[in-house]
Tab-separated table of C-alpha atoms in Angstrom:
chain	number	residue	atom	x	y	z
A	1	UNK	CA	-58.380	-0.102	-7.743
A	2	UNK	CA	-55.310	2.036	-7.081
A	3	UNK	CA	-55.467	3.614	-10.516
A	4	UNK	CA	-58.918	5.083	-9.675
A	5	UNK	CA	-57.770	7.193	-6.775
A	6	UNK	CA	-59.053	10.749	-7.101
A	7	UNK	CA	-62.317	12.792	-6.964
A	8	UNK	CA	-65.396	11.838	-8.973
A	9	UNK	CA	-68.957	13.212	-9.398
A	10	UNK	CA	-71.508	10.398	-9.244
A	11	UNK	CA	-75.251	10.529	-9.970
A	12	UNK	CA	-77.783	8.625	-7.887
A	13	UNK	CA	-81.032	7.839	-9.716
A	14	UNK	CA	-84.149	6.524	-7.906
A	15	UNK	CA	-87.101	4.992	-9.775
A	16	UNK	CA	-90.551	3.988	-8.468
A	17	UNK	CA	-92.838	1.239	-9.737
A	18	UNK	CA	-94.622	3.672	-11.994
A	19	UNK	CA	-91.419	4.553	-13.805
A	20	UNK	CA	-91.036	7.984	-12.278
A	21	UNK	CA	-87.423	8.911	-11.439
A	22	UNK	CA	-85.453	11.391	-9.433
A	23	UNK	CA	-81.691	11.981	-9.407
A	24	UNK	CA	-79.062	13.708	-7.288
A	25	UNK	CA	-75.312	14.092	-7.520
A	26	UNK	CA	-72.578	13.398	-5.014
A	27	UNK	CA	-68.796	13.892	-4.898
A	28	UNK	CA	-66.861	10.671	-4.355
A	29	UNK	CA	-63.206	10.794	-3.253
A	30	UNK	CA	-61.104	7.615	-3.502
A	31	UNK	CA	-57.938	7.768	-1.438
A	32	UNK	CA	-55.038	5.432	-0.601
A	33	UNK	CA	-54.407	5.753	3.137
A	34	UNK	CA	-52.262	2.658	3.504
A	35	UNK	CA	-48.578	3.575	3.807
A	36	UNK	CA	-45.922	1.341	2.271
A	37	UNK	CA	-44.043	-1.216	4.326
A	38	UNK	CA	-40.276	-0.637	4.503
A	39	UNK	CA	-38.142	-3.777	4.785
A	40	UNK	CA	-34.375	-3.426	5.353
A	41	UNK	CA	-31.413	-5.769	5.091
A	42	UNK	CA	-27.876	-5.388	6.447
A	43	UNK	CA	-25.162	-5.133	3.781
A	44	UNK	CA	-21.413	-4.808	3.291
A	45	UNK	CA	-20.106	-1.929	1.170
A	46	UNK	CA	-16.582	-1.902	-0.263
A	47	UNK	CA	-14.595	1.297	-0.674
A	48	UNK	CA	-13.520	2.213	-4.200
A	49	UNK	CA	-9.837	2.591	-5.189
A	50	UNK	CA	-10.202	6.322	-4.454
A	51	UNK	CA	-11.254	5.586	-0.859
A	52	UNK	CA	-14.943	6.520	-1.230
A	53	UNK	CA	-18.193	4.573	-1.629
A	54	UNK	CA	-21.808	5.493	-2.408
A	55	UNK	CA	-24.617	3.340	-1.018
A	56	UNK	CA	-27.634	2.918	-3.355
A	57	UNK	CA	-31.047	2.563	-1.731
A	58	UNK	CA	-31.793	-0.712	-3.487
A	59	UNK	CA	-28.845	-2.381	-1.764
A	60	UNK	CA	-30.404	-2.091	1.712
A	61	UNK	CA	-33.991	-2.680	0.505
A	62	UNK	CA	-34.941	-6.140	1.679
A	63	UNK	CA	-38.298	-6.300	-0.093
A	64	UNK	CA	-40.266	-3.116	0.714
A	65	UNK	CA	-43.803	-3.090	-0.733
A	66	UNK	CA	-47.012	-1.068	-1.025
A	67	UNK	CA	-50.612	-1.878	-1.948
A	68	UNK	CA	-50.448	0.571	-4.842
A	69	UNK	CA	-46.771	0.237	-5.696
A	70	UNK	CA	-43.613	2.007	-4.553
A	71	UNK	CA	-42.573	5.231	-6.186
A	72	UNK	CA	-39.333	6.469	-4.622
A	73	UNK	CA	-36.710	5.215	-2.166
A	74	UNK	CA	-33.658	6.852	-0.613
A	75	UNK	CA	-31.057	6.022	2.034
A	76	UNK	CA	-29.255	8.292	4.483
A	77	UNK	CA	-26.363	8.576	4.935
A	78	UNK	CA	-25.293	7.304	1.544
A	79	UNK	CA	-21.709	8.548	1.042
A	80	UNK	CA	-18.763	7.055	2.954
A	81	UNK	CA	-14.960	7.293	2.971
A	82	UNK	CA	-11.935	5.830	4.747
A	83	UNK	CA	-12.908	7.445	8.043
A	84	UNK	CA	-16.097	5.357	8.039
A	85	UNK	CA	-14.533	1.886	7.957
A	86	UNK	CA	-16.660	-0.246	10.263
A	87	UNK	CA	-20.415	-0.609	10.946
A	88	UNK	CA	-22.896	2.242	10.539
A	89	UNK	CA	-26.664	2.615	10.877
A	90	UNK	CA	-28.506	3.955	7.822
A	91	UNK	CA	-32.178	4.786	7.272
A	92	UNK	CA	-34.124	3.613	4.230
A	93	UNK	CA	-37.097	5.823	3.292
A	94	UNK	CA	-39.686	4.504	0.814
A	95	UNK	CA	-42.749	6.305	-0.581
A	96	UNK	CA	-45.708	5.246	-2.720
A	97	UNK	CA	-47.196	7.047	-5.707
A	98	UNK	CA	-49.470	9.056	-3.407
A	99	UNK	CA	-46.697	10.359	-1.139
A	100	UNK	CA	-47.198	8.026	1.796
A	101	UNK	CA	-43.879	7.027	3.371
A	102	UNK	CA	-42.302	4.472	5.676
A	103	UNK	CA	-38.774	3.890	6.914
A	104	UNK	CA	-36.560	1.221	8.445
A	105	UNK	CA	-32.975	0.944	9.685
A	106	UNK	CA	-30.152	-1.210	8.318
A	107	UNK	CA	-26.531	-1.777	9.317
A	108	UNK	CA	-23.873	-1.131	6.678
A	109	UNK	CA	-20.377	-2.546	7.140
A	110	UNK	CA	-17.836	-0.341	5.325
A	111	UNK	CA	-14.781	-2.365	4.312
A	112	UNK	CA	-11.533	-1.652	2.475
A	113	UNK	CA	-10.537	-4.613	0.319
A	114	UNK	CA	-8.125	-2.688	-1.916
A	115	UNK	CA	-4.488	-3.490	-1.040
A	116	UNK	CA	-1.883	-0.732	-1.141
A	117	UNK	CA	0.228	-0.377	-4.261
A	118	UNK	CA	3.948	-0.987	-3.738
A	119	UNK	CA	6.248	0.834	-6.179
A	120	UNK	CA	10.034	0.397	-6.087
A	121	UNK	CA	13.111	2.240	-7.270
A	122	UNK	CA	16.693	0.978	-7.624
A	123	UNK	CA	19.461	2.537	-5.529
A	124	UNK	CA	23.210	2.343	-4.920
A	125	UNK	CA	24.637	1.982	-1.401
A	126	UNK	CA	28.232	2.175	-0.191
A	127	UNK	CA	29.871	0.029	2.464
A	128	UNK	CA	31.153	1.938	5.477
A	129	UNK	CA	34.552	1.656	7.127
A	130	UNK	CA	33.390	-1.517	8.859
A	131	UNK	CA	32.294	-3.126	5.597
A	132	UNK	CA	28.580	-2.775	6.300
A	133	UNK	CA	25.631	-0.887	4.835
A	134	UNK	CA	21.978	-0.631	5.835
A	135	UNK	CA	18.957	0.661	3.935
A	136	UNK	CA	15.459	1.748	4.934
A	137	UNK	CA	12.205	1.023	3.137
A	138	UNK	CA	11.806	4.692	2.266
A	139	UNK	CA	15.059	4.612	0.271
A	140	UNK	CA	13.639	2.097	-2.222
A	141	UNK	CA	10.093	3.490	-2.176
A	142	UNK	CA	9.261	4.700	-5.670
A	143	UNK	CA	5.866	6.225	-4.852
A	144	UNK	CA	3.840	3.532	-3.085
A	145	UNK	CA	0.241	4.480	-2.283
A	146	UNK	CA	-2.990	3.319	-0.654
A	147	UNK	CA	-6.592	4.378	-1.223
A	148	UNK	CA	-6.926	5.298	2.462
A	149	UNK	CA	-3.357	6.570	2.879
A	150	UNK	CA	-2.771	4.509	6.023
A	151	UNK	CA	0.011	2.037	5.253
A	152	UNK	CA	3.498	1.043	6.309
A	153	UNK	CA	6.584	-0.053	4.362
A	154	UNK	CA	9.192	-2.710	5.087
A	155	UNK	CA	12.154	-4.007	3.089
A	156	UNK	CA	14.062	-7.297	3.189
A	157	UNK	CA	16.947	-7.767	3.284
A	158	UNK	CA	18.046	-4.412	4.652
A	159	UNK	CA	21.636	-5.153	5.717
A	160	UNK	CA	24.615	-5.729	3.429
A	161	UNK	CA	28.278	-6.607	3.851
A	162	UNK	CA	31.371	-7.176	1.762
A	163	UNK	CA	29.873	-10.481	0.636
A	164	UNK	CA	27.098	-8.545	-1.118
A	165	UNK	CA	29.250	-6.319	-3.331
A	166	UNK	CA	27.473	-6.079	-6.659
A	167	UNK	CA	23.779	-6.258	-7.544
A	168	UNK	CA	21.283	-7.485	-4.945
A	169	UNK	CA	17.485	-7.833	-5.088
A	170	UNK	CA	15.315	-6.738	-2.152
A	171	UNK	CA	11.569	-7.061	-1.508
A	172	UNK	CA	9.579	-3.961	-0.573
A	173	UNK	CA	6.241	-4.685	1.142
A	174	UNK	CA	3.441	-2.141	1.587
A	175	UNK	CA	0.833	-3.091	4.234
A	176	UNK	CA	-2.342	-1.133	5.044
A	177	UNK	CA	-4.218	-0.857	8.348
A	178	UNK	CA	-6.404	-3.824	7.436
A	179	UNK	CA	-3.452	-6.133	6.840
A	180	UNK	CA	-3.698	-6.093	3.038
A	181	UNK	CA	-0.320	-5.907	1.301
A	182	UNK	CA	1.514	-5.883	-2.006
A	183	UNK	CA	5.169	-6.302	-2.982
A	184	UNK	CA	7.716	-5.135	-5.512
A	185	UNK	CA	11.405	-5.805	-6.100
A	186	UNK	CA	14.239	-3.273	-6.169
A	187	UNK	CA	17.863	-3.696	-7.246
A	188	UNK	CA	20.477	-2.603	-4.731
A	189	UNK	CA	23.960	-2.003	-6.107
A	190	UNK	CA	26.402	-2.459	-3.216
A	191	UNK	CA	29.774	-0.792	-3.732
A	192	UNK	CA	32.973	-0.555	-1.739
A	193	UNK	CA	34.700	2.768	-2.318
A	194	UNK	CA	36.869	2.695	0.817
A	195	UNK	CA	40.518	2.173	-0.096
A	196	UNK	CA	42.650	-0.075	2.120
A	197	UNK	CA	45.097	1.431	4.598
A	198	UNK	CA	48.713	0.475	3.888
A	199	UNK	CA	50.993	0.351	6.958
A	200	UNK	CA	54.712	-0.342	6.577
A	201	UNK	CA	57.486	-1.316	8.912
A	202	UNK	CA	61.203	-0.947	8.439
A	203	UNK	CA	63.357	-4.073	8.269
A	204	UNK	CA	67.092	-4.840	8.268
A	205	UNK	CA	68.701	-7.330	5.916
A	206	UNK	CA	72.054	-9.046	6.060
A	207	UNK	CA	74.183	-10.214	3.136
A	208	UNK	CA	75.673	-12.870	5.369
A	209	UNK	CA	75.820	-15.429	2.640
A	210	UNK	CA	75.861	-15.130	-1.086
A	211	UNK	CA	75.736	-11.887	-2.986
A	212	UNK	CA	72.004	-11.086	-2.780
A	213	UNK	CA	69.000	-11.363	-0.481
A	214	UNK	CA	65.256	-11.445	-1.209
A	215	UNK	CA	62.314	-10.273	0.889
A	216	UNK	CA	58.528	-10.760	0.806
A	217	UNK	CA	55.800	-8.171	1.024
A	218	UNK	CA	54.616	-9.625	4.336
A	219	UNK	CA	57.970	-8.690	5.913
A	220	UNK	CA	57.288	-5.021	5.183
A	221	UNK	CA	53.561	-5.186	5.899
A	222	UNK	CA	52.661	-3.949	9.392
A	223	UNK	CA	48.973	-4.950	9.763
A	224	UNK	CA	47.631	-3.097	6.760
A	225	UNK	CA	43.826	-3.197	6.769
A	226	UNK	CA	40.698	-2.809	4.677
A	227	UNK	CA	36.970	-2.820	5.449
A	228	UNK	CA	36.500	-5.845	3.176
A	229	UNK	CA	39.833	-7.524	3.787
A	230	UNK	CA	43.155	-7.536	1.987
A	231	UNK	CA	43.238	-9.282	-1.386
A	232	UNK	CA	46.921	-8.763	-2.248
A	233	UNK	CA	50.093	-7.021	-1.102
A	234	UNK	CA	53.125	-6.359	-3.263
A	235	UNK	CA	56.484	-4.525	-3.309
A	236	UNK	CA	58.164	-2.591	-6.030
A	237	UNK	CA	61.470	-4.336	-5.227
A	238	UNK	CA	62.121	-7.763	-3.778
A	239	UNK	CA	65.857	-8.449	-4.302
A	240	UNK	CA	68.893	-6.585	-2.959
A	241	UNK	CA	72.682	-7.044	-3.401
A	242	UNK	CA	75.975	-5.348	-2.533
A	243	UNK	CA	74.992	-2.314	-4.568
A	244	UNK	CA	72.096	-1.749	-2.120
A	245	UNK	CA	74.099	-1.677	1.076
A	246	UNK	CA	72.616	1.104	3.157
A	247	UNK	CA	69.102	2.478	3.334
A	248	UNK	CA	66.686	1.557	0.549
A	249	UNK	CA	63.113	2.757	0.086
A	250	UNK	CA	60.488	0.296	-1.091
A	251	UNK	CA	56.809	0.824	-1.776
A	252	UNK	CA	54.216	-1.532	-0.306
A	253	UNK	CA	50.995	-1.672	-2.344
A	254	UNK	CA	47.851	-3.062	-0.670
A	255	UNK	CA	44.779	-4.056	-2.744
A	256	UNK	CA	41.301	-4.989	-1.530
A	257	UNK	CA	38.902	-7.369	-3.267
C-alpha cells in the first residue's frame, strides 16, 4: 500500500525435500510513480473593501485526487486588485506526498460588488443678481470614496431660485464604474444677500383744491428692482400742505422679500 513506499531488504529462502535450505538477500524498492490528477473549476472572486482579493487554491480545485493522497496545492496568480476586474486564467498545481505533481487551468472572474460610499456636507449658497444659484456635486461632497477609486458624483436638485430661500435638501449620488451607487442627503441653505435697487422720480403736486394733497409711494417709484422681486415700497412723507409749497425731499424705501 502507499504507506509502504520505500526501500526494504528481503530474504529469499529455498528448501529442498530433505529439509536443506539456502538463503539470499535482495533490496526491494516500492515507489509511487502515478502522478495526481488535477481537476479545476471556474470561479468568481469578489474584491474586498480595500480593492484587493486573494484566491485560495481550494476555491479553484474541482476535485483533484491521487492514489496515495494529495499533499500540497497552490494557485498562480493568486493576488488581484482593481486593475484585474474581469476574467483571468490561473494555474492550479497539486502534488502528492511523494512530490509528484499535476496542473490544470481555471478561469477566475474578478468582480467588484462593493458600492462607493457617499458622504455629504451641508453648505450655504447665495442667489446672484438674477435670483439664481447653482451648485456642483463636489461642493456637497464630504469625503465620498470607493474601493477602486473610480467613481463619479451627481447632485439633485442643483439649481435654486428665490422660491428656494431657506433650507433645502439635496441628494448626492456616488456611482462607480460598475454601476453600483450609494446616496446621502445634504442641507443647502439658500440666502439672498442682494439688496434691492431703489430708483426715484421727481413729481409735481398741485394744491388746486383743499388745503392738502397726498401721494403714494408708487408715484415716486421709477421701476425700482430686486433679484427676488419687490415686497414693499414706502415713503417717509405722504401728505403736503401750504407750508410745503416749493421743493420737498422725500425718501423712497424699497424692501425685498
